[in-house]
Amino acid sequence: MIRVFVTITLLLFALPSFAQSPAAPVQAEQVLFLGPLPAFASESLQQSGKAKEQRQQLLRLLERQPVPVAGRTVELFGQRLQWRQLTPTEAADAGAGVWFLQLQQDAFFKGKLEVIGVKAPQLYLNFQAKNGSSTELALATGWQQLLIFSDGRNDDEDVRLQVTSGNEVPAAFRLAATEPVNNRLLTNAETITQLTLSPDTNWMLLSFSGRSDVSDTQLQRTELRDVSRNQVQRSWSGQVLSRAAFSPDNQWLSYIANNTLWLLNLNTGELRSLLENQTGLGSYRWAPDSNSIVLQWTEADTSLSQSKAKMYRSLEDRWRGYRDISRLFQLDITSGLVRVLTTDKHSSSLSDIRPDGNALLYTQRVNDRSSPPHASSALFELDLNTLQSREIGTFAHLNQVLYHRDQLLVVAGPNFAGGAGVNLPSDDYIANDYDGQLYLMDKNGEHIQPLSKDFHPAISSVAVNARGQVIAQVSEGDRSALYSVDTNRQRFQKLALTLDVIERFELANDRGATVLAVGSGVATPQQLEMVRPGQRRSSVLHSSAALYQHIQLGEVRDFHVENPHGDRIEGRYYLPPDFDASKKYPTIVYYYGGTTTVNRQFTGRYPFHHWAANGYIVYVVQPRGTIGYGQRFSALHVNAWGKYTADDIIYATERFVAEHEFVDGKRLGNIGASYGGFMTMYLATQTDLFAASTSHAGISALSSYWGQGWWGFLYSGIASRDSFPWNNHELYVGQSPLYMADKINTPLLLITGDSDVNVPAGESQQMFTALKLLGREVALVEIPGEDHHIIDREKRYVWWDHLLAWFDKHLKDQPDWWQHLSH
């Protein structure tokens, strides 16, 4: 159930009947036919007792194939059948078989699909079964795939395949080898979800995940591959392997499956379990000698299970699982025995194991309310021989720490160690601690050397191998890149990957510092690449491009402007696949507006290519305050809450319209999520530039988010450093859209998960209340059971549908879809 607060509550419902339009039905002149297939005649299928399952298997085969074209063959039971282009009458006369064609409509379509003169037709729209020879349709803008199982012709009827519009929106039958991208492909296409490389680069483990609409099943598999030959040596199907890791001596592969830690001997193939049916198994690392594993093991808190009241112990006590305790244990792989390493009443997180195997680093959270960011990390070194710990220090803004030769390598914010990494032009700026920096620190936590103060990309994480070679993953504008780091010379060298956005990477121990990375590009589906520092190009080991071979993507172009203050504001825009520069297009402007850029990942929770395929220009802008452009640029996020960001979005959008004749400046929409959702509400109080706006999980009042969001006070410790509701009314009230709701004239759609703990649903509800009382056009959609990110696939489609339907109504003058959803 999806709740939409417009005037009533929306329920997912069966489509009502409709009044037929006087427009004549549109008939298909040609179909693609595969057959004859006597074994798939309805009578034969019914006699088998497995009719549904037999059809499903054939559909599954077709789902995995490229879009049918005339002449393409399909092999069935040793016979090679060919798709033939026929008239519907010819296809019916050909006997039992499968028909294929596409439906296309340029707006939301409500109508009826009929198959006339055909025996026992079974219809499948986008691989979903439709009952009978006649079915009512409610179709979003775009292309739909239609498959029909047919038994042949009814002798006494003319054969017709036709569609009739019920809302005066035309639909057309098509046969094409390519089609625009659709939302189901973006969520169903198989992707790499786990990547592990053996230290000697001989082995890699890849986990894949995809989905079938036919079987409505998540399809998961894992492969162990020989790297030199890129051949699969072992595979797991339907089993979720997590936290896979190779031992330093390259003899073992470990992983967790079904709450059990497993070991696979890479030389003999022996598979054995170490910890069986154990809950709470967390992250772990192999000891350098490969004889043991150090792991985090969590003891769940049960103190509230029988309690009728919960007394809060701290601000963090709101967090799910906060009272659970994670401790460090060492597991001997020969005997299977386990010894405890930390016995504190505070959770311990493993950071690294020293290369000689005699010590490890771990951290414990320290709540520090006296100063931002209101929490720090206590760093300890544990001697694995004596099991004695020594505290190295307590540090704010610490993100990662690793051993590096005889020192420690640290990723932390600019304000780490009293501002050791700050590089700002004056004291008028406050450093943004989401702008990650790299440091060397001695083992006593005293001497700290910043390595990246003059390096503009923001460092998110680093990897160090047994040879002391360092690879850093960075945010570089709207890209995520990898750099090799010479810590002695403080030099950064970019690795020659073709990927715009690195999703995950692995660093080997070989002399060449081989790196295996998976990621995607703005118009390039996911790829797996291997490269070494200094190489001019990478080797592509796996590509998802074949999954999109029948998809026509629109062009993506860059558009950068210089704002009145001399800052370069970067951006890019997506064109519809059938773009015509002589036309005027409605445009959706997207931004985050918070402290990270909207990266160039091929797809994600906000599918720009899908929006473009629905007839929109999509302009993505990167305003001031984001990381990846240097510390001065990112510092403008702190204590601003929209001040600079709104100016940049408005200015860049106005320039974008002025410099592109194909953009209709009167049909502009805007959308942002989280901080970007806040920006959408804030922009609506500052400008009437946009004809319609959408805020997903947006913040309407800074003080309520600060106090009620699970991470509100921690995020504000950086974004609103040293500012609180009692000492900075101008910020907490003056920048809160709720207190300026009377200035909002733009139709506003508010979307939120009703279980959002980051930005509670109340943030959208209170803006909805304000605008309803003010008599402004506003709608509120709550996705039940969903948190800050809409994860459930089908609910994600509903969320995307509401977003596009809202823009169709206001930017295309096409209200039918929105009316259908809010009926």
Coordinates of N, CA, C and O in Angstrom, one line a residue, residues 476-543:
E476 N 36.7 13.0 -7.3 CA 37.4 14.0 -8.1 C 36.3 14.7 -9.0 O 36.0 14.2 -10.0
G477 N 35.8 15.8 -8.5 CA 34.6 16.3 -9.2 C 33.5 15.3 -9.1 O 33.2 14.8 -8.1
D478 N 32.8 15.1 -10.3 CA 31.7 14.1 -10.3 C 32.2 12.7 -10.6 O 31.4 11.8 -11.0
R479 N 33.5 12.5 -10.5 CA 34.1 11.1 -10.8 C 34.7 10.6 -9.5 O 35.0 11.3 -8.6
S480 N 34.8 9.2 -9.5 CA 35.5 8.5 -8.4 C 36.7 7.8 -9.0 O 36.5 7.0 -9.9
A481 N 37.9 8.2 -8.6 CA 39.1 7.7 -9.3 C 40.0 7.0 -8.3 O 39.8 7.1 -7.1
L482 N 41.0 6.3 -8.8 CA 42.0 5.6 -8.0 C 43.4 6.3 -8.3 O 43.7 6.5 -9.5
Y483 N 44.2 6.5 -7.3 CA 45.5 7.1 -7.4 C 46.5 6.2 -6.6 O 46.2 5.7 -5.5
S484 N 47.6 6.0 -7.2 CA 48.7 5.4 -6.4 C 49.4 6.6 -5.7 O 49.5 7.7 -6.2
V485 N 49.9 6.3 -4.4 CA 50.4 7.4 -3.6 C 51.8 7.0 -3.2 O 52.1 6.0 -2.6
D486 N 52.7 7.9 -3.5 CA 54.1 7.9 -3.0 C 54.1 8.7 -1.7 O 54.2 10.0 -1.8
T487 N 54.1 8.1 -0.6 CA 54.0 8.8 0.7 C 55.3 9.5 1.0 O 55.3 10.5 1.8
N488 N 56.4 9.1 0.5 CA 57.7 9.8 0.8 C 57.7 11.1 0.0 O 58.2 12.1 0.6
R489 N 57.3 11.1 -1.2 CA 57.4 12.4 -2.0 C 56.1 13.1 -2.0 O 56.0 14.2 -2.7
Q490 N 55.1 12.6 -1.4 CA 53.7 13.2 -1.4 C 53.2 13.4 -2.8 O 52.7 14.4 -3.1
R491 N 53.3 12.3 -3.6 CA 52.9 12.4 -5.0 C 51.7 11.5 -5.2 O 51.7 10.4 -4.7
F492 N 50.8 11.9 -6.1 CA 49.6 11.1 -6.4 C 49.6 10.9 -7.9 O 49.8 11.9 -8.7
Q493 N 49.5 9.7 -8.4 CA 49.5 9.3 -9.8 C 48.2 8.6 -10.1 O 47.9 7.5 -9.5
K494 N 47.4 9.1 -11.0 CA 46.1 8.6 -11.3 C 46.3 7.3 -12.1 O 47.1 7.2 -13.1
L495 N 45.5 6.3 -11.8 CA 45.5 5.0 -12.5 C 44.7 5.1 -13.8 O 43.6 5.8 -13.8
A496 N 45.1 4.5 -14.8 CA 44.5 4.6 -16.2 C 43.3 3.7 -16.3 O 43.3 2.8 -17.2
L497 N 42.3 3.9 -15.6 CA 41.0 3.2 -15.7 C 40.1 4.0 -16.6 O 40.1 5.2 -16.6
T498 N 39.2 3.3 -17.3 CA 38.2 4.0 -18.2 C 37.0 4.3 -17.4 O 36.1 5.0 -18.0
L499 N 36.9 3.8 -16.2 CA 35.6 4.0 -15.4 C 35.5 5.4 -14.9 O 36.5 6.0 -14.4
D500 N 34.3 6.0 -15.0 CA 34.1 7.3 -14.3 C 33.9 7.2 -12.8 O 34.3 8.1 -12.1
V501 N 33.3 6.1 -12.4 CA 33.0 5.9 -11.0 C 33.4 4.5 -10.5 O 33.0 3.5 -11.1
I502 N 34.4 4.5 -9.6 CA 34.8 3.2 -9.0 C 33.9 2.8 -7.9 O 33.6 3.5 -6.9
E503 N 33.3 1.6 -8.0 CA 32.4 1.1 -7.0 C 33.1 0.3 -5.9 O 32.8 0.4 -4.7
R504 N 34.1 -0.4 -6.3 CA 35.0 -1.2 -5.3 C 36.3 -1.6 -6.0 O 36.3 -1.7 -7.3
F505 N 37.3 -1.8 -5.2 CA 38.6 -2.2 -5.8 C 39.4 -3.1 -4.9 O 39.1 -3.1 -3.7
E506 N 40.4 -3.8 -5.4 CA 41.2 -4.7 -4.7 C 42.7 -4.4 -5.1 O 43.0 -4.2 -6.3
L507 N 43.6 -4.4 -4.1 CA 45.0 -4.2 -4.4 C 45.8 -5.5 -4.0 O 45.6 -6.1 -2.9
A508 N 46.6 -6.0 -5.0 CA 47.4 -7.2 -4.8 C 48.7 -6.9 -4.2 O 49.1 -5.8 -4.1
N509 N 49.4 -8.0 -3.8 CA 50.7 -7.8 -3.2 C 51.9 -8.0 -4.2 O 53.1 -7.9 -3.8
D510 N 51.6 -8.1 -5.4 CA 52.7 -8.3 -6.4 C 53.5 -7.0 -6.6 O 53.1 -5.9 -6.2
R511 N 54.7 -7.2 -7.2 CA 55.6 -6.0 -7.3 C 55.0 -4.9 -8.1 O 55.2 -3.7 -7.9
G512 N 54.1 -5.2 -9.1 CA 53.5 -4.2 -9.9 C 52.3 -3.5 -9.3 O 51.7 -2.6 -9.9
A513 N 51.9 -3.9 -8.1 CA 50.7 -3.4 -7.4 C 49.5 -3.4 -8.2 O 48.8 -2.4 -8.5
T514 N 49.1 -4.6 -8.7 CA 48.0 -4.8 -9.5 C 46.7 -4.4 -8.8 O 46.5 -4.7 -7.6
V515 N 45.8 -3.7 -9.5 CA 44.6 -3.3 -9.0 C 43.4 -3.8 -9.8 O 43.5 -3.8 -11.1
L516 N 42.5 -4.4 -9.2 CA 41.2 -4.9 -9.8 C 40.1 -4.0 -9.4 O 39.9 -3.7 -8.2
A517 N 39.4 -3.4 -10.3 CA 38.4 -2.4 -10.0 C 37.1 -2.6 -10.8 O 37.2 -3.1 -12.0
V518 N 36.0 -2.4 -10.2 CA 34.7 -2.5 -10.9 C 34.0 -1.1 -10.7 O 34.0 -0.5 -9.7
G519 N 33.3 -0.7 -11.8 CA 32.6 0.6 -11.8 C 31.9 0.8 -13.1 O 31.7 -0.2 -13.9
S520 N 31.5 2.0 -13.3 CA 30.7 2.3 -14.6 C 31.0 3.7 -15.0 O 31.8 4.5 -14.3
G521 N 30.4 4.1 -16.1 CA 30.6 5.5 -16.6 C 29.2 6.1 -16.9 O 28.2 5.4 -16.8
V522 N 29.2 7.3 -17.3 CA 28.0 8.1 -17.4 C 27.1 7.5 -18.5 O 25.9 7.5 -18.5
A523 N 27.8 6.8 -19.5 CA 27.0 6.1 -20.5 C 27.6 4.7 -20.8 O 27.3 4.1 -21.8
T524 N 28.3 4.2 -19.8 CA 28.9 2.9 -19.9 C 28.5 2.0 -18.7 O 28.7 2.3 -17.6
P525 N 27.8 0.9 -19.1 CA 27.4 0.0 -18.0 C 28.6 -0.6 -17.3 O 29.7 -0.4 -17.7
Q526 N 28.3 -1.3 -16.2 CA 29.4 -1.8 -15.3 C 30.4 -2.6 -16.0 O 30.1 -3.4 -16.9
Q527 N 31.7 -2.3 -15.6 CA 32.8 -3.1 -16.2 C 33.8 -3.5 -15.1 O 33.9 -2.8 -14.0
L528 N 34.5 -4.5 -15.3 CA 35.6 -5.0 -14.4 C 36.9 -4.8 -15.1 O 37.1 -5.3 -16.2
E529 N 37.8 -4.0 -14.5 CA 39.1 -3.7 -15.2 C 40.3 -4.0 -14.2 O 40.2 -4.0 -13.0
M530 N 41.4 -4.3 -14.9 CA 42.7 -4.6 -14.1 C 43.7 -3.6 -14.7 O 43.9 -3.4 -15.9
V531 N 44.5 -3.0 -13.7 CA 45.5 -2.1 -14.2 C 46.6 -2.0 -13.1 O 46.4 -2.4 -11.9
R532 N 47.8 -1.5 -13.5 CA 48.9 -1.3 -12.5 C 49.3 0.1 -12.6 O 49.2 0.8 -13.7
P533 N 49.8 0.7 -11.6 CA 50.3 2.1 -11.7 C 51.4 2.2 -12.8 O 52.2 1.4 -12.9
G534 N 51.2 3.3 -13.5 CA 52.2 3.6 -14.6 C 51.7 3.0 -16.0 O 52.2 3.4 -17.0
Q535 N 50.8 2.1 -16.0 CA 50.3 1.6 -17.2 C 49.4 2.6 -17.9 O 48.7 3.4 -17.3
R536 N 49.4 2.6 -19.3 CA 48.7 3.6 -20.0 C 47.2 3.2 -20.2 O 46.4 4.1 -20.4
R537 N 46.9 2.0 -20.1 CA 45.5 1.6 -20.2 C 45.2 0.3 -19.4 O 46.1 -0.4 -19.1
S538 N 44.0 0.1 -19.1 CA 43.6 -1.0 -18.3 C 43.1 -2.2 -19.2 O 42.9 -2.0 -20.4
S539 N 43.0 -3.3 -18.6 CA 42.5 -4.5 -19.3 C 41.1 -4.7 -18.8 O 40.8 -4.8 -17.6
V540 N 40.1 -4.8 -19.7 CA 38.7 -5.1 -19.4 C 38.5 -6.6 -19.3 O 38.7 -7.3 -20.3
L541 N 38.1 -7.0 -18.1 CA 37.9 -8.5 -17.9 C 36.5 -8.9 -17.9 O 36.2 -10.1 -18.1
H542 N 35.6 -7.9 -17.7 CA 34.2 -8.3 -17.8 C 33.4 -7.0 -18.1 O 33.7 -5.9 -17.5
S543 N 32.4 -7.1 -18.9 CA 31.5 -5.9 -19.2 C 30.1 -6.3 -19.2 O 29.7 -7.4 -19.7

